[in-house]
Each structure stands twice: as structure tokens, then as C-alpha cells.
Coordinates of N, CA, C and O in Angstrom, one line a residue:
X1 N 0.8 -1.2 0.0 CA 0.0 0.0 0.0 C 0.9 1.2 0.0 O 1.8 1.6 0.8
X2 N 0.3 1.9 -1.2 CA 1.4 3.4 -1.1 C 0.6 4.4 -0.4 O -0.6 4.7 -0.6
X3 N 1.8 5.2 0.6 CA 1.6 6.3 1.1 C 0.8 7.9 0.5 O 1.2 8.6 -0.4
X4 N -0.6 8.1 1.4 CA -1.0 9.0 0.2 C 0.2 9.8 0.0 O 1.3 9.4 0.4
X5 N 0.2 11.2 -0.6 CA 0.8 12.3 -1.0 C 0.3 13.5 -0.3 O -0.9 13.8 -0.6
X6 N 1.0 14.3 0.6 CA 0.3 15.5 1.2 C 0.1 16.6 0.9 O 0.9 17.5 0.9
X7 N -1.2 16.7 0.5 CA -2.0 18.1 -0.1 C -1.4 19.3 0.4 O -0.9 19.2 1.5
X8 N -1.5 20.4 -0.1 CA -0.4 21.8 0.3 C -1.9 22.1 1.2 O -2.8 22.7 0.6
X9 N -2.0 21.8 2.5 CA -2.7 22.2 3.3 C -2.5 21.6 4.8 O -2.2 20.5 5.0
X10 N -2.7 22.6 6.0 CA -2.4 22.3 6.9 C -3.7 22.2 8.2 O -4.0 23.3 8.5
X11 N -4.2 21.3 8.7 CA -5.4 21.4 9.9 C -4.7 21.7 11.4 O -3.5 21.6 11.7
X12 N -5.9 22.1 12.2 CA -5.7 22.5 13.3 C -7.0 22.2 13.9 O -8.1 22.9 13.9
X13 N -6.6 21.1 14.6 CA -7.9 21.3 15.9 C -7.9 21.2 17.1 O -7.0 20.6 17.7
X14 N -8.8 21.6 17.7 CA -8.4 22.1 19.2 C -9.5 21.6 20.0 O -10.5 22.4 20.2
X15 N -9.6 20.6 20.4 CA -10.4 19.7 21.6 C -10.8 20.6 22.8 O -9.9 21.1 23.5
X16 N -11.6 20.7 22.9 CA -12.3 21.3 24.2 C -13.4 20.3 25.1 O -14.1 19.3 24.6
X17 N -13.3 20.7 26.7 CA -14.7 19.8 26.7 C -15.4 20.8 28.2 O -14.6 21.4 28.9
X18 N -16.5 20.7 28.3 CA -17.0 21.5 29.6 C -17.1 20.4 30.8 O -17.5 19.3 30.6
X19 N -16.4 21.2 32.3 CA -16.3 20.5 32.8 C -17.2 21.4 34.2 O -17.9 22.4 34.1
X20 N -17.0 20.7 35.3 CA -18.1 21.7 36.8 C -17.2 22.9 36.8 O -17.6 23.9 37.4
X21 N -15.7 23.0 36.1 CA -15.0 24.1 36.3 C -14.7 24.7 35.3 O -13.6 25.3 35.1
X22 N -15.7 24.6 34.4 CA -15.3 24.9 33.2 C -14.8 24.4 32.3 O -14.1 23.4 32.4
X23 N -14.9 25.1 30.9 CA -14.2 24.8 29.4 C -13.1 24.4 29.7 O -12.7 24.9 30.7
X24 N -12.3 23.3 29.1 CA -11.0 23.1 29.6 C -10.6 22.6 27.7 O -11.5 22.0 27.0
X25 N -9.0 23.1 27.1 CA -9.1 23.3 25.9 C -7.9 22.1 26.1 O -7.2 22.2 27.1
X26 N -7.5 20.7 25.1 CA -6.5 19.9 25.3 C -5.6 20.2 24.4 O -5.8 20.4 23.2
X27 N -4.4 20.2 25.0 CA -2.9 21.0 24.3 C -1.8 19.3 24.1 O -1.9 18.4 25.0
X28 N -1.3 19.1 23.4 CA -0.1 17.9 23.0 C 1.3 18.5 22.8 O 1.6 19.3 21.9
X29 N 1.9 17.8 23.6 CA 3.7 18.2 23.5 C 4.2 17.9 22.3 O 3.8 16.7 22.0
X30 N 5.1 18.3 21.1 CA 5.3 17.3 19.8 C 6.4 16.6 20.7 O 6.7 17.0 21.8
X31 N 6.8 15.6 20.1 CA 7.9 15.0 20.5 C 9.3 15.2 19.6 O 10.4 14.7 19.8
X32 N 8.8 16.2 18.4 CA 10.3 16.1 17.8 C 10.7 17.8 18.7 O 11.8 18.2 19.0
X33 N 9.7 18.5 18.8 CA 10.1 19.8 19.1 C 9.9 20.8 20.3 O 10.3 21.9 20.5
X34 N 9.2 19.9 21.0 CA 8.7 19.8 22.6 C 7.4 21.2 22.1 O 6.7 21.5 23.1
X35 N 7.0 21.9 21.3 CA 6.4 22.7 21.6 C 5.2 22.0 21.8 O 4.9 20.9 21.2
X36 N 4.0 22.8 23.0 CA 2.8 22.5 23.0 C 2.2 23.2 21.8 O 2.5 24.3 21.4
X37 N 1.0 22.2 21.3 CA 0.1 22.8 20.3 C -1.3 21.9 20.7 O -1.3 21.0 21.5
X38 N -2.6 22.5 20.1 CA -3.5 21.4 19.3 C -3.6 20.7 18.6 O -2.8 21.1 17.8
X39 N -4.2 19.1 18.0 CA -4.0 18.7 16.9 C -3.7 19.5 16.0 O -4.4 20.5 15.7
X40 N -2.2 19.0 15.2 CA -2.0 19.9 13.8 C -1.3 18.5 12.8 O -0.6 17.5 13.1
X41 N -1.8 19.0 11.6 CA -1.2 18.1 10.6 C -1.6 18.0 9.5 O -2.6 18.6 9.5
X42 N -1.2 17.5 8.3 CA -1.4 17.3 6.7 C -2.9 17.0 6.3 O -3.8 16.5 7.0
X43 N -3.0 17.3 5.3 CA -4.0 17.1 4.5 C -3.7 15.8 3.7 O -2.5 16.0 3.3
X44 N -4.0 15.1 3.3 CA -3.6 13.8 2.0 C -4.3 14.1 0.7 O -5.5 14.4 1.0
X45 N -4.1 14.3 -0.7 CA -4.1 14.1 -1.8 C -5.7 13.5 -1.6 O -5.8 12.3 -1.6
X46 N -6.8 14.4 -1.6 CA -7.9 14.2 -2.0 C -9.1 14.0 -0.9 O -10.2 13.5 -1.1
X47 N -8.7 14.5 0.3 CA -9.1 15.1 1.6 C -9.6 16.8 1.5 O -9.0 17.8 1.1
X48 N -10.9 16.4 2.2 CA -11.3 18.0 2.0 C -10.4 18.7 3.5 O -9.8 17.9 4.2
X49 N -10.4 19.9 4.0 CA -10.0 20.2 5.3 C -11.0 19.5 6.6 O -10.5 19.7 7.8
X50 N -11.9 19.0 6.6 CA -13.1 18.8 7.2 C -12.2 17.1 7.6 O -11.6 16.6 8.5
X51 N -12.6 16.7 5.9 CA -12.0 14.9 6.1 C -10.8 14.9 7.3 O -10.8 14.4 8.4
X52 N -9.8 15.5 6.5 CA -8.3 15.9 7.5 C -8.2 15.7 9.1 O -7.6 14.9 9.8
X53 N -9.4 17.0 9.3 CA -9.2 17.6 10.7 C -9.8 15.9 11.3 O -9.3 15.2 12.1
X54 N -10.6 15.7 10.8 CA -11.4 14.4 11.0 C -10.2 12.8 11.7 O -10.1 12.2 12.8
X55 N -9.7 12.7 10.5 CA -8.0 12.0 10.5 C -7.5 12.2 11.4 O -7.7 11.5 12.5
X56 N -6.8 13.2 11.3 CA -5.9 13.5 12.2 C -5.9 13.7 13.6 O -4.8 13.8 14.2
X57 N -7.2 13.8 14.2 CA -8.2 14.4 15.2 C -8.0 12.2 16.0 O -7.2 11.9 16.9
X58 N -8.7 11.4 15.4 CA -8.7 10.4 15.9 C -7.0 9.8 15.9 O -6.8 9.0 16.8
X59 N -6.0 10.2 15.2 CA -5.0 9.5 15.2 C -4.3 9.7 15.8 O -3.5 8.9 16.2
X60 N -4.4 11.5 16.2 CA -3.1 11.8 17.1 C -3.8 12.2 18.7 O -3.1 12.8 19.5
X61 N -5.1 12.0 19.2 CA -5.6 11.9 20.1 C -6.5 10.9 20.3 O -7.3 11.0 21.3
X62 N -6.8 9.7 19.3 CA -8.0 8.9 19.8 C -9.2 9.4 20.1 O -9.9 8.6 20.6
X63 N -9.8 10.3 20.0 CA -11.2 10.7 20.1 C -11.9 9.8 18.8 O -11.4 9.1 17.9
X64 N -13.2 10.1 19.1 CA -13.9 8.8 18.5 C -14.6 9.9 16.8 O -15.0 11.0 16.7
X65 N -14.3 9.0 15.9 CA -15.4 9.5 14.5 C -16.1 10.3 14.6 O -16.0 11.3 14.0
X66 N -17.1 10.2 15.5 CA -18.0 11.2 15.6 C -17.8 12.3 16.8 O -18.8 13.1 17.0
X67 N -16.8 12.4 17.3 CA -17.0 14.0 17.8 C -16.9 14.9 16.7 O -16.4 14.9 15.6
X68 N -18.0 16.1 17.9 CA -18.5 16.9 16.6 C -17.3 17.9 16.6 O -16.6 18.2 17.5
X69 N -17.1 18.4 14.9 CA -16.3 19.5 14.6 C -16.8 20.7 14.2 O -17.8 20.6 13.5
X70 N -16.2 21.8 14.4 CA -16.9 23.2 14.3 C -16.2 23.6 13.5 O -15.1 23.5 14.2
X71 N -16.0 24.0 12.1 CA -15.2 25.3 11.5 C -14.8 26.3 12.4 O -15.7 26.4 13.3
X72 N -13.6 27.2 12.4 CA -13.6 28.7 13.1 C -13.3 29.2 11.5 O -13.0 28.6 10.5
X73 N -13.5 30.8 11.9 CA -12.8 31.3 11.3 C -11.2 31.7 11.0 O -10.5 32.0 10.1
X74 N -11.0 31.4 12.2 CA -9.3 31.4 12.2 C -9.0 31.0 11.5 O -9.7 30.1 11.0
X75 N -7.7 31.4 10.8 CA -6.9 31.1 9.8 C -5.4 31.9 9.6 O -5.1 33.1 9.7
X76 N -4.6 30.7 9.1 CA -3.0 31.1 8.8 C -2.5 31.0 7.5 O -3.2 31.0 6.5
X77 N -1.3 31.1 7.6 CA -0.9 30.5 6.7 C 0.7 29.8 7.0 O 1.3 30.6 7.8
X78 N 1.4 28.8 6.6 CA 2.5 28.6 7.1 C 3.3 28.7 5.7 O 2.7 28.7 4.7
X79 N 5.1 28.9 5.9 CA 5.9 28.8 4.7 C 6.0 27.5 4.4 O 5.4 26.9 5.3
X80 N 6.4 27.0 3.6 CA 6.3 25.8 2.8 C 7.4 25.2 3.0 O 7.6 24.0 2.8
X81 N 8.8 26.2 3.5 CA 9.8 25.4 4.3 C 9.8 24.7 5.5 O 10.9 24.4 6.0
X82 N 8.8 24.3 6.1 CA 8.2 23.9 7.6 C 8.2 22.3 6.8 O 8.8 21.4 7.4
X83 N 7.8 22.2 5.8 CA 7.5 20.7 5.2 C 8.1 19.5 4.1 O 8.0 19.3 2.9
X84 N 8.5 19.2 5.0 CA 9.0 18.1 3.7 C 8.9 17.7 2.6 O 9.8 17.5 1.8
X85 N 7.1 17.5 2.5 CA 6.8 17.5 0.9 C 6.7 18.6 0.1 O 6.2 18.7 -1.0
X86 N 7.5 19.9 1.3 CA 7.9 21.1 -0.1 C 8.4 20.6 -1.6 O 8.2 21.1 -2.6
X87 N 9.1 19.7 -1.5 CA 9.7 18.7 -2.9 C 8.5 18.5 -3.8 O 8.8 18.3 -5.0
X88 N 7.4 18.6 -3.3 CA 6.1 17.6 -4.2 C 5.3 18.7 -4.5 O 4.4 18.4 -5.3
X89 N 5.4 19.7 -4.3 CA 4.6 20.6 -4.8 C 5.1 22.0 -5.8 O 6.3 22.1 -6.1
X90 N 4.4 22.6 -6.2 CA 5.0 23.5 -6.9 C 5.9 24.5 -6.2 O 5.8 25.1 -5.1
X91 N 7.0 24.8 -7.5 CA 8.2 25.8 -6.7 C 7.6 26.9 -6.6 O 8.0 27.6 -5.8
X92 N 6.2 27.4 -7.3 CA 5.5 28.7 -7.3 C 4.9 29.0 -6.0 O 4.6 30.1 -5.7
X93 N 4.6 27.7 -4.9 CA 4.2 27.9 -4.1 C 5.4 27.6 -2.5 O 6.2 26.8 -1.9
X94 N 4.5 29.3 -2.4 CA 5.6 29.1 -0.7 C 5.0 29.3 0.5 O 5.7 29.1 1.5
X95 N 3.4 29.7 0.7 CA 3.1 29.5 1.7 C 1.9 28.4 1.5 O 1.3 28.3 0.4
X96 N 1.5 27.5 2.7 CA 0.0 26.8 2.6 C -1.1 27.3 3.6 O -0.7 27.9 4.6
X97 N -2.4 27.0 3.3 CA -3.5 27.5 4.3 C -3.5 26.2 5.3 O -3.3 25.0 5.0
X98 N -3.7 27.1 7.0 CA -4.2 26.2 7.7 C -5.4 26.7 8.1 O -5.8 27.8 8.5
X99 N -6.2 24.9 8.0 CA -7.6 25.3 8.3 C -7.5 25.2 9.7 O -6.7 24.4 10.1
X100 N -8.5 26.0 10.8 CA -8.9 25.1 12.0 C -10.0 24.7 12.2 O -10.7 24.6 11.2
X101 N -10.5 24.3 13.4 CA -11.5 23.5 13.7 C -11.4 23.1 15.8 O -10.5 22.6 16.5
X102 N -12.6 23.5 16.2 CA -12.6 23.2 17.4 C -13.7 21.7 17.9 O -14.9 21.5 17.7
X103 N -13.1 21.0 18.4 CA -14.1 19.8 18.6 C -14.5 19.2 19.8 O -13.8 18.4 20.5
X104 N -15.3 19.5 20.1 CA -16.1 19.2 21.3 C -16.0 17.5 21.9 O -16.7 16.6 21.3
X105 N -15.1 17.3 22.9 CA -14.5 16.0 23.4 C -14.9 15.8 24.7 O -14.4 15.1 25.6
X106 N -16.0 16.7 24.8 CA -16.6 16.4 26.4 C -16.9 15.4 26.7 O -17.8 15.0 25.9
X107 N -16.5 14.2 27.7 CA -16.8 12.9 28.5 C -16.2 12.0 27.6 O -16.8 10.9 27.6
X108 N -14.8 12.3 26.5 CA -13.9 11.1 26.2 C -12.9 11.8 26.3 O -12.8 13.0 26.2
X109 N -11.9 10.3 26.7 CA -10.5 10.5 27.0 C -9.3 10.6 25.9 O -9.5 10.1 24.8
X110 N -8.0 11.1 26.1 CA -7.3 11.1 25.4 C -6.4 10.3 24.9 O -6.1 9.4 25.7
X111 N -5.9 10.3 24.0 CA -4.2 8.9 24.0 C -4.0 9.9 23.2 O -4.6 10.8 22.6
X112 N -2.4 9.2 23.3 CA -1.5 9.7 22.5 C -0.9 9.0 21.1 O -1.3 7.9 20.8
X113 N -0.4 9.3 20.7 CA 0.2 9.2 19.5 C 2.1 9.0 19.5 O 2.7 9.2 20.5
X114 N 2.6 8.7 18.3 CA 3.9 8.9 18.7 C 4.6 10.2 18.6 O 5.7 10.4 19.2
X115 N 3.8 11.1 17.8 CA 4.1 12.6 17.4 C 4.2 13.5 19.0 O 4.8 14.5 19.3
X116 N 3.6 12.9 19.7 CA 3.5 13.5 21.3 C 3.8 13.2 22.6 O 3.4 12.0 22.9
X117 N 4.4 13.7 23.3 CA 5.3 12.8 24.2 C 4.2 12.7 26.1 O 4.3 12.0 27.1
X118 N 3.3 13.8 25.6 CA 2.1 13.9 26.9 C 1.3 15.0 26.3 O 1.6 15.7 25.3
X119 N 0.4 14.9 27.0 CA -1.2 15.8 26.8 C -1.8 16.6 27.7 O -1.0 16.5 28.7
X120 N -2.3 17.1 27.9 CA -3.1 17.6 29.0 C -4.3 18.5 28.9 O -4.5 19.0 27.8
X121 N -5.0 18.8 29.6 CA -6.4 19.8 29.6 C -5.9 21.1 30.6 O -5.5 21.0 31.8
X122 N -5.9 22.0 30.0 CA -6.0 23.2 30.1 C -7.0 24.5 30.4 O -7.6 24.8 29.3
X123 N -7.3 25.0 31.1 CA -7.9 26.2 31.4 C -7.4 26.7 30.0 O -6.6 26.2 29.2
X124 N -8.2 28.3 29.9 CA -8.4 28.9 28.6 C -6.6 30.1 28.8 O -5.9 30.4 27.9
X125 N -6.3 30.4 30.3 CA -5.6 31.0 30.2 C -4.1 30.2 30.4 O -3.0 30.7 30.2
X126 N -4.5 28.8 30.8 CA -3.1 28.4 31.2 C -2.8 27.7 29.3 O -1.7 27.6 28.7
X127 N -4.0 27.6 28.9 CA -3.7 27.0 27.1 C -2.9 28.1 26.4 O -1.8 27.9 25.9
X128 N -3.5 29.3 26.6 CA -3.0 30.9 26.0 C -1.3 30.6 26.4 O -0.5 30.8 25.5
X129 N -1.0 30.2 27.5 CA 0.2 30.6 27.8 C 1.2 29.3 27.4 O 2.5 29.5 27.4
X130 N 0.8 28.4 27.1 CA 2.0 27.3 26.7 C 1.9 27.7 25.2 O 3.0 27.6 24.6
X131 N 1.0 28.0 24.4 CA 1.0 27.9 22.8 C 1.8 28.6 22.5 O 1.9 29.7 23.2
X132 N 2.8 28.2 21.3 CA 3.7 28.5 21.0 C 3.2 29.7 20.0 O 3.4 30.9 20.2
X133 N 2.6 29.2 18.6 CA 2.3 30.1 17.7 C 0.9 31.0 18.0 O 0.2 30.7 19.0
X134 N 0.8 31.8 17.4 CA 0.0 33.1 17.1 C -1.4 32.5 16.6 O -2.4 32.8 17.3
X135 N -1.5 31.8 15.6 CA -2.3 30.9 14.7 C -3.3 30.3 15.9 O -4.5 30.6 16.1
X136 N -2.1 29.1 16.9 CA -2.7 28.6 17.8 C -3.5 29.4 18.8 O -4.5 28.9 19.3
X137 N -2.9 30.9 19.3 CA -3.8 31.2 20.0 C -4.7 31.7 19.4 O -5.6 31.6 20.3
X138 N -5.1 32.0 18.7 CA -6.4 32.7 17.6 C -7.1 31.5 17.7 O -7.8 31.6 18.6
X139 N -7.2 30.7 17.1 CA -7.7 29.2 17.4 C -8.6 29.3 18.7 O -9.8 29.3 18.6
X140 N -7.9 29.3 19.8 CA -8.5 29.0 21.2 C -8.9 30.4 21.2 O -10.1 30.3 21.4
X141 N -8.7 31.4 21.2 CA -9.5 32.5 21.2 C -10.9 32.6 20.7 O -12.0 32.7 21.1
X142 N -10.3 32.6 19.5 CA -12.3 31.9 18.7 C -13.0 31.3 19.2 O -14.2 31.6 19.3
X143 N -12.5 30.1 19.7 CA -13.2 28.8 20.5 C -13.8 29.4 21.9 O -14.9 29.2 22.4
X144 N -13.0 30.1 22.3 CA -13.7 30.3 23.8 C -14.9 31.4 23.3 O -16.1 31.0 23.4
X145 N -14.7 32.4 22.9 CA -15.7 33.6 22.7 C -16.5 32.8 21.8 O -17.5 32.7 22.5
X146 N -16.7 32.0 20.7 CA -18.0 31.2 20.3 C -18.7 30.2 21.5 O -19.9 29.8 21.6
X147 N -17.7 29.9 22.4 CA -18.3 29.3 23.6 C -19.2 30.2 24.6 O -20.2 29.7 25.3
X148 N -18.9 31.3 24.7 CA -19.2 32.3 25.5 C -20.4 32.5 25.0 O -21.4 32.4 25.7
X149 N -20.6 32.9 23.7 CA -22.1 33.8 22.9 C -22.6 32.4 22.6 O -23.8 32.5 22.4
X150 N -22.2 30.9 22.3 CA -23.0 30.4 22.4 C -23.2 30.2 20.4 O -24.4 30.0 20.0
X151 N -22.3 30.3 19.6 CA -22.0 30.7 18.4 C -21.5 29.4 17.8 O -22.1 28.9 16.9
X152 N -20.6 28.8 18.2 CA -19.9 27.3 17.7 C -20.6 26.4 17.1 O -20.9 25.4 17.7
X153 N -21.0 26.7 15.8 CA -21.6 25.9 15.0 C -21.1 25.2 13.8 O -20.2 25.6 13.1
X154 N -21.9 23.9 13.6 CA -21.4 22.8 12.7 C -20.8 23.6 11.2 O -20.4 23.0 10.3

């Protein structure tokens, strides 16, 4: 079986779940780079961003098929030197879109993956303060204020 090929696109999703103390948002250590992030990762060669976040969502945290996912509006863009399959794509292109996506993981547990070395749930301000990128906090920012108004729709 050959390896798909990775679409010049990048997901982002960010597990939340409500608890008696509140929203708590779940953050993953990478293991090659120690930074904390949200699920992030490739798109495959014929995956919409939706399918993706979908993938990547069960593989690098185990959450189940059907938690629900929300589009945000957030959005980035990263350089095309971050990726390896910069080789597979066009030289005309140097940055890709990342999509995000917040997903509601209330009352399931997490695992890990080999990409992560531990996990954890987070308060909204203690998540703000480990994320590394800009992107990422925009992400959890959207998430919380559509939580707040009550806005976070399919």
C-alpha cells in the first residue's frame, strides 16, 4: 500500500470539553520539538480540510469519529519550508492555508500518539500561555468567545 501524498494544506484542531469548572481546551507536547500545540497536521491528496481535521483528530488523540467539529474562522498561513513534501509541490508555491477546527470532546479520554510525548487539559488561560504560535492562539480565542455567545456551529 502506497503512502498518500500530502496536499499543500495544513489542519488545526483544538479539543475542548465543559467540565463543573469549566471549558478546559486539550494541548499535545510534539515530540520532535517539545512545543505544545492542538491537533495539527497534513492534509492527503484528496481530503477536504473537514476529512483531514477528522484523521488527524482520531489519530493523534483517539477521540472517537463522531465528535462533533466546528469550523472557526481562524486562519493562517504557514511557509512551505516547515514541510517536507515542499519537494512535491510547486516551486511557485511558498506558503499553505491552515484550516482550524474546534471539537467538542466532552466525557472522552485522550491517548496519545507517537508525534506527542504527553497531553493535558487546560484552562483557557493556562492553554494561551503554553502555545507557541499566534495561529494557535487565535484558534483557542475563537473557541472560547464562540463558547461564550454560544455561536460554535457545525
Amino acid at each position: 500500500m502506497t503512502t498518500p501524498r500530502r496536499a499543500p494544506f495544513q489542519v488545526l484542531v483544538l479539543p475542548f470539553r465543559k467540565t463543573d469548572r469549566g471549558t478546559e481546551y486539550a494541548l499535545f507536547r510534539r515530540s520532535d520539538s517539545g512545543d505544545w500545540q492542538p491537533i495539527a497536521g497534513g492534509g492527503d491528496d484528496g481530503e477536504t480540510p473537514l476529512q483531514a481535521a477528522r484523521r488527524e483528530m482520531q489519530e493523534e488523540s483517539g477521540l472517537s469519529a463522531d465528535t462533533p467539529l466546528f469550523p472557526l474562522q481562524a486562519s493562517a498561513t504557514i511557509p512551505v519550508s516547515h514541510f517536507a513534501a515542499r519537494s512535491e509541490w510547486s516551486p511557485l508555491l511558498y506558503a499553505i492555508p491552515e484550516h482550524c477546527f474546534a471539537a467538542d470532546a466532552t466525557g472522552q479520554t485522550l491517548s496519545l500518539s507517537a508525534e506527542h510525548t504527553t497531553c493535558g487539559w487546560f484552562s483557557y488561560e493556562d492553554a494561551r500561555q503554553h502555545l507557541t504560535w499566534d495561529s494557535n492562539r487565535t484558534a483557542l480565542w475563537e473557541t472560547a468567545e464562540r463558547l461564550r455567545d454560544r455561536t460554535l456551529l457545525p
